[in-house]
Amino acid sequence: MARTYRSIYFYIGKEFLISFLVAFLFFFFIFFVNQLLFLAEDILSKRAPLIDVFLLVIFSLPLIISLSFPFGALVGALMAVGRLSSDNEILALRASGVSLRRIFLPLISISLIFSVISFFTNDYFLPRGTVNFGKLYRELIYSNPGIELESYTVKHYQDSIIITGKVSENQINNIMIIDRTEKKERRIIKAAWATFNRSMEQEGIVSLELENVFIHTTDNKKKREFEYIESERMIYNILLKDISFSIRNPGPAEMSSLDVYKVIDEKEKGFRKKIETHKRELMLKKYNLSQEYFAARELLNEKGKLPDKNLNRLRHYLEEYLKEKSRKITDRVLKLYKLEFHKKLAVPFACFFFMILAFPVGLFTRRSGRAVGFGIGLFVSIIYWGMLFAGQTFGLRMDVSPVLSMWMPNIVIFLTGVIFIILRAKR
């Protein structure tokens, strides 16, 4: 009679899902608390409405969930297999004729489902959450500008830079503003303190009342001429549209993979044009160098000596040619988008690669299966996160393939898992 493994699959799958739920909630709590503390420092301390803060947290959940799935799958698998191994249930299944491949099948199947869920969360819900987060944050700034002006920060806006000291309730100590006048002259405004002038505020404007003001203006035409002004009081208005403009648009990390791919395609077209332009410049410099070389050789044949003027010009063309030839054409923004594109695939599907490692490692656990599995899982998670960060850094700063940079952590996990599987097979 054909043997059915449905009950065994269900039992192992249930054990894994229970352990995964515990691990997932652990990582979710860690990331959630980190986000909550960030919002509490930036928004709750400025007395923003609790309902708005709650919505901001909700809009941040897709990122938290997409990160919690891979690490939860790793730790959950180690805990589940470790528990089954320490209680000799793996041994009992093997004695009953159930192969390790059969035991592994429900784990790897569930990990693939988790990979798809993590990818979908990161690719579909994250961009929408980011857009809604930005809209709500802008509305909060319009109703409470103090959210944006924090203690000891440098804020860049369209035409100005605001540097703040200690901010307490309605007052900003030691504020400095760098902007331009109506004549486009560079101006620096320094004040001992500033307060939000609620009485003079209009719709779409933040009004600051500066005290003990010192103003330094530079003449654009006569850069050595300066103008100094001292004043006891000054009203400085900031357009809220400038503040909201400073909130950056969603970057590649907050975009869907399809949108990132479209941006990459557009930027690669521009990059290819840049390379073609560089090649044409190089050919032109090479032509000028060859012309100077033949002209210099003719002079040598006629006079027996090359004048310093011609020699210097030949040397100049040679230096320009070598400089242009050694120059590497790179596009840092294009690299960043490529790295984020592959990261959007590598991190969710780490669930699958983690399972390749977790299963054989869990089989080696003999005592305190869950506790040991949890500890090993945390250690591997830290190592993986470090490799991911290093890969992104090297991929951005060095001439390393974005594919290799982002997939290398998964490759290392996979190869390590294969080694443990071989060791287990020899036993």
XYZ file of C-alpha atoms in Angstrom:
427
model
C 0.000 0.000 0.000
C 1.179 3.528 -0.721
C 2.467 5.237 2.368
C 0.984 8.618 3.347
C 2.999 11.275 5.137
C 0.197 13.774 5.622
C 0.085 13.427 9.414
C 3.858 13.750 9.695
C 3.909 16.813 7.452
C 1.116 18.371 9.485
C 2.858 17.637 12.800
C 6.243 19.050 11.702
C 4.587 22.034 10.040
C 2.576 22.821 13.179
C 5.710 22.628 15.332
C 7.513 24.979 12.981
C 4.630 27.470 12.797
C 4.376 27.656 16.603
C 8.110 28.332 16.925
C 7.973 30.780 14.016
C 5.157 32.717 15.673
C 7.238 33.136 18.840
C 10.327 34.228 16.876
C 8.319 36.494 14.568
C 6.706 38.287 17.513
C 10.128 38.726 19.111
C 11.639 40.429 16.038
C 8.422 42.329 15.376
C 8.525 43.684 18.924
C 12.182 44.745 18.579
C 11.610 46.607 15.296
C 8.261 47.978 16.462
C 9.676 49.414 19.698
C 12.540 50.987 17.742
C 10.058 52.697 15.418
C 7.850 53.712 18.343
C 10.788 55.300 20.165
C 11.721 57.184 17.011
C 8.199 58.558 16.666
C 7.962 59.309 20.380
C 11.135 61.401 20.240
C 10.198 63.257 17.065
C 6.421 63.595 17.297
C 4.917 62.617 20.653
C 7.251 64.994 22.481
C 5.838 67.803 20.302
C 2.299 67.042 21.561
C 1.010 65.684 18.274
C -2.456 64.045 18.333
C -2.283 60.409 19.452
C -4.486 59.253 16.581
C -1.998 60.680 14.060
C 0.913 59.029 15.834
C -1.013 55.747 15.790
C -1.580 56.082 12.030
C 2.124 56.813 11.462
C 2.953 53.590 13.312
C 0.436 51.683 11.161
C 2.021 53.071 7.981
C 5.430 51.861 9.250
C 4.263 48.267 9.813
C 4.943 46.888 6.269
C 8.684 47.447 6.667
C 8.666 45.876 10.140
C 6.722 42.829 8.938
C 8.886 42.282 5.842
C 12.042 42.274 8.004
C 10.557 40.065 10.714
C 9.603 37.214 8.362
C 13.106 36.031 7.284
C 14.652 36.202 10.753
C 11.530 34.717 12.320
C 11.717 31.803 9.868
C 15.383 31.187 10.725
C 14.936 31.229 14.502
C 11.610 29.370 14.306
C 13.136 26.546 12.243
C 16.105 26.198 14.592
C 13.778 26.091 17.593
C 11.417 23.561 15.989
C 14.092 21.180 14.672
C 16.079 21.567 17.887
C 13.036 20.607 19.964
C 12.249 17.576 17.780
C 15.885 16.501 17.885
C 16.366 16.948 21.646
C 13.167 14.961 22.363
C 14.387 12.173 20.036
C 11.356 12.600 17.776
C 13.630 12.905 14.739
C 15.254 9.620 15.778
C 11.830 7.994 16.153
C 10.774 9.159 12.695
C 14.002 7.852 11.172
C 13.507 4.500 12.912
C 10.006 4.361 11.410
C 11.476 4.649 7.931
C 10.867 8.379 7.403
C 13.805 9.939 5.587
C 15.320 13.302 6.462
C 14.157 14.519 3.076
C 10.557 13.869 4.097
C 11.085 15.657 7.421
C 12.659 18.603 5.617
C 9.912 18.912 2.969
C 7.245 20.751 5.064
C 9.861 23.179 6.416
C 11.194 24.175 3.013
C 7.663 24.455 1.592
C 6.517 26.813 4.354
C 9.718 28.867 3.998
C 8.944 29.459 0.312
C 5.457 30.664 1.250
C 7.006 33.003 3.827
C 9.400 34.337 1.191
C 6.504 35.211 -1.110
C 4.571 36.878 1.740
C 7.633 38.883 2.799
C 8.321 39.965 -0.786
C 4.686 40.949 -1.371
C 4.591 42.956 1.865
C 7.802 44.771 0.986
C 6.861 45.314 -2.650
C 3.194 46.236 -2.420
C 2.330 47.514 1.063
C 5.620 49.302 1.842
C 5.401 51.878 -1.018
C 1.784 52.662 -0.118
C 2.629 52.963 3.560
C 5.502 55.332 2.726
C 3.274 57.574 0.617
C 0.611 57.759 3.336
C 3.284 58.335 5.977
C 4.630 61.311 4.009
C 1.163 62.812 3.502
C 0.257 62.567 7.178
C 3.659 63.890 8.274
C 3.183 66.948 6.065
C -0.230 67.573 7.608
C 1.298 67.363 11.089
C 3.964 69.888 10.143
C 1.341 72.299 8.852
C -0.552 72.043 12.140
C 2.537 71.887 14.394
C 5.760 73.238 12.787
C 7.705 72.482 15.963
C 7.799 68.848 14.877
C 10.267 69.727 12.136
C 12.451 72.158 14.108
C 14.223 69.912 16.623
C 17.105 70.466 19.037
C 20.648 70.608 17.662
C 19.752 69.883 14.035
C 20.583 71.267 10.602
C 17.559 71.509 8.295
C 18.000 72.086 4.556
C 15.105 73.729 2.743
C 14.763 75.067 -0.783
C 16.559 78.388 -0.322
C 17.683 78.298 3.297
C 19.411 76.307 6.021
C 18.250 76.492 9.650
C 20.622 75.441 12.436
C 19.034 75.106 15.864
C 20.312 74.855 19.411
C 18.207 73.645 22.304
C 14.472 73.600 21.490
C 12.106 73.721 24.456
C 8.360 74.100 23.969
C 7.901 77.438 22.137
C 11.542 78.630 22.172
C 14.655 77.866 20.123
C 18.022 78.853 21.600
C 21.036 79.890 19.492
C 19.399 79.715 16.082
C 21.260 80.417 12.839
C 19.655 80.889 9.422
C 21.595 80.861 6.140
C 19.614 82.098 3.141
C 19.643 84.650 0.308
C 18.158 88.113 0.053
C 15.881 89.346 -2.718
C 19.040 90.342 -4.620
C 20.330 86.761 -4.241
C 23.026 87.868 -1.828
C 24.238 85.320 0.710
C 22.941 86.184 4.186
C 23.636 84.732 7.629
C 21.218 85.498 10.468
C 22.191 84.616 14.030
C 19.952 85.116 17.064
C 20.252 84.340 20.763
C 16.818 82.749 20.715
C 13.626 82.554 18.684
C 9.987 81.938 19.546
C 7.038 80.870 17.426
C 4.973 84.004 16.920
C 1.442 82.579 16.919
C -0.198 85.995 16.654
C 1.451 86.782 13.309
C 1.121 83.330 11.747
C -0.882 83.053 8.556
C -2.018 80.016 6.676
C 0.983 78.268 5.127
C 3.560 80.349 7.074
C 5.642 79.711 10.187
C 6.570 82.992 11.861
C 9.657 83.157 14.098
C 10.378 86.106 16.384
C 14.151 86.441 16.720
C 15.798 88.241 19.651
C 19.320 89.802 19.783
C 19.864 89.433 16.050
C 23.128 89.722 14.097
C 22.951 89.745 10.258
C 25.900 89.295 7.895
C 25.345 89.876 4.144
C 27.861 89.305 1.336
C 27.808 91.288 -1.890
C 27.775 88.932 -4.898
C 29.630 91.338 -7.209
C 32.131 92.589 -4.643
C 32.833 89.465 -2.618
C 35.202 91.290 -0.272
C 32.536 93.744 0.808
C 30.249 92.805 3.688
C 27.321 94.376 5.458
C 26.643 93.918 9.178
C 23.365 94.637 10.922
C 22.443 94.273 14.593
C 18.872 94.299 15.823
C 17.057 93.623 19.061
C 14.126 91.980 17.316
C 13.291 90.507 13.918
C 10.363 88.590 12.394
C 11.408 85.756 10.069
C 8.783 83.867 8.058
C 9.187 80.336 6.690
C 6.872 78.979 4.013
C 5.450 75.624 5.018
C 5.588 74.494 1.402
C 9.377 74.801 1.663
C 9.345 72.574 4.764
C 7.143 69.962 3.140
C 9.335 70.110 0.030
C 12.323 69.178 2.169
C 10.709 65.867 3.128
C 12.346 63.614 0.604
C 10.397 61.636 -1.919
C 10.349 57.847 -1.494
C 13.762 56.424 -2.299
C 14.466 53.057 -3.946
C 14.069 51.262 -0.604
C 10.457 52.501 -0.332
C 9.532 51.876 -3.982
C 8.167 48.708 -5.553
C 10.609 46.463 -7.397
C 8.888 47.227 -10.723
C 9.247 50.993 -10.190
C 12.898 50.561 -9.210
C 13.501 48.472 -12.333
C 11.958 51.194 -14.516
C 14.207 53.832 -12.931
C 17.242 51.575 -13.465
C 16.320 51.164 -17.147
C 16.070 54.945 -17.616
C 19.305 55.642 -15.780
C 21.184 52.966 -17.724
C 20.201 54.684 -20.975
C 21.605 57.953 -19.643
C 24.707 56.138 -18.385
C 25.341 54.612 -21.814
C 25.133 58.089 -23.365
C 27.660 59.313 -20.803
C 30.048 56.492 -21.751
C 29.675 57.273 -25.451
C 30.470 60.930 -24.763
C 33.546 59.879 -22.798
C 34.726 57.695 -25.678
C 34.322 60.561 -28.147
C 36.301 62.891 -25.871
C 39.003 60.253 -25.548
C 39.244 59.808 -29.316
C 39.468 63.592 -29.794
C 42.302 63.886 -27.267
C 44.060 60.960 -28.914
C 43.746 62.661 -32.296
C 45.144 65.937 -30.931
C 48.026 64.053 -29.328
C 48.894 62.252 -32.562
C 48.772 65.524 -34.517
C 51.128 67.176 -32.017
C 53.410 64.157 -32.130
C 53.775 64.229 -35.936
C 54.261 68.000 -35.877
C 56.992 67.649 -33.238
C 58.748 64.916 -35.245
C 58.808 67.143 -38.322
C 60.342 69.960 -36.285
C 62.982 67.583 -34.969
C 63.864 66.525 -38.511
C 64.117 70.160 -39.660
C 65.863 71.820 -36.687
C 67.284 68.888 -34.778
C 65.804 70.323 -31.575
C 62.245 70.645 -30.284
C 61.378 74.138 -28.905
C 60.152 74.278 -25.307
C 56.801 75.696 -26.437
C 56.083 72.681 -28.651
C 57.443 70.272 -26.043
C 55.179 71.679 -23.338
C 52.178 71.515 -25.624
C 52.947 67.867 -26.502
C 53.350 67.057 -22.805
C 50.028 68.792 -22.059
C 48.149 66.737 -24.682
C 49.763 63.551 -23.352
C 48.746 64.309 -19.745
C 45.185 65.145 -20.784
C 44.912 61.934 -22.788
C 46.251 59.734 -19.981
C 44.031 61.472 -17.430
C 40.912 60.977 -19.552
C 41.817 57.366 -20.327
C 42.333 56.449 -16.664
C 39.079 58.126 -15.579
C 36.351 55.624 -14.736
C 32.776 56.564 -15.538
C 30.464 55.634 -12.672
C 26.932 56.503 -11.632
C 26.523 56.289 -7.858
C 22.744 56.748 -7.984
C 22.399 53.956 -10.550
C 24.458 51.687 -8.287
C 22.203 52.514 -5.345
C 19.065 51.618 -7.285
C 20.570 48.337 -8.491
C 21.601 47.406 -4.961
C 18.129 48.149 -3.592
C 16.502 46.179 -6.421
C 18.464 43.039 -5.608
C 18.048 43.637 -1.880
C 14.271 43.585 -2.378
C 14.664 40.050 -3.724
C 17.512 38.760 -1.565
C 16.092 39.631 1.874
C 12.582 38.098 1.470
C 13.949 34.916 -0.120
C 16.460 34.576 2.692
C 13.668 32.527 4.334
C 14.494 29.724 1.883
C 18.270 29.932 2.377
C 17.893 30.143 6.144
C 16.006 26.844 6.061
C 18.925 25.158 4.259
C 21.096 26.108 7.245
C 18.585 25.763 10.082
C 17.580 22.155 9.398
C 21.016 20.453 9.643
C 22.151 22.739 12.483
C 18.992 21.953 14.451
C 19.643 18.213 14.039
C 22.887 18.567 15.982
C 21.027 19.950 19.018
C 20.663 17.361 21.765
C 19.753 19.349 24.866
C 17.565 22.400 25.469
C 16.566 22.359 21.815
C 14.401 25.482 21.758
C 16.711 27.639 23.870
C 19.844 26.652 21.950
C 18.042 27.119 18.625
C 16.883 30.582 19.671
C 20.430 31.602 20.661
C 21.987 30.258 17.446
C 19.266 31.971 15.417
C 19.982 35.360 16.997
C 23.709 34.928 16.341
C 23.151 33.987 12.672
C 20.699 36.905 12.267
C 23.324 39.379 13.484
C 25.955 37.868 11.179
C 23.567 37.970 8.216
C 22.589 41.588 8.878
C 26.273 42.524 9.122
C 27.058 40.798 5.809
C 24.091 42.529 4.178
C 25.258 45.934 5.408
C 28.853 45.233 4.320
C 27.679 44.077 0.892
C 25.661 47.249 0.388
C 28.595 49.407 1.497
C 31.149 47.663 -0.736
C 28.718 47.573 -3.649
C 28.194 51.330 -3.409
C 31.789 52.411 -2.792
C 33.723 49.840 -4.796
C 33.495 48.268 -8.231
C 31.568 45.203 -7.016
C 28.588 43.711 -8.827
C 25.265 44.655 -7.151
C 24.054 41.084 -7.688
C 27.049 39.641 -5.838
C 26.910 42.321 -3.128
C 23.282 41.648 -2.175
C 23.135 37.887 -2.764
C 26.470 37.048 -1.128
C 24.938 36.708 2.402
C 22.410 34.198 1.021
C 25.164 32.340 -0.823
C 27.250 32.132 2.371
C 24.228 30.847 4.334
C 23.484 28.291 1.591
C 27.075 26.982 1.414
C 27.297 26.776 5.206
C 24.044 24.811 5.251
C 25.360 22.420 2.575
C 28.497 21.806 4.661
C 26.385 20.945 7.707
C 24.205 18.641 5.579
C 27.326 16.795 4.388
C 28.604 16.512 7.963
C 25.229 15.175 9.077
C 25.165 12.642 6.225
C 28.598 11.309 7.229
C 27.301 10.712 10.774
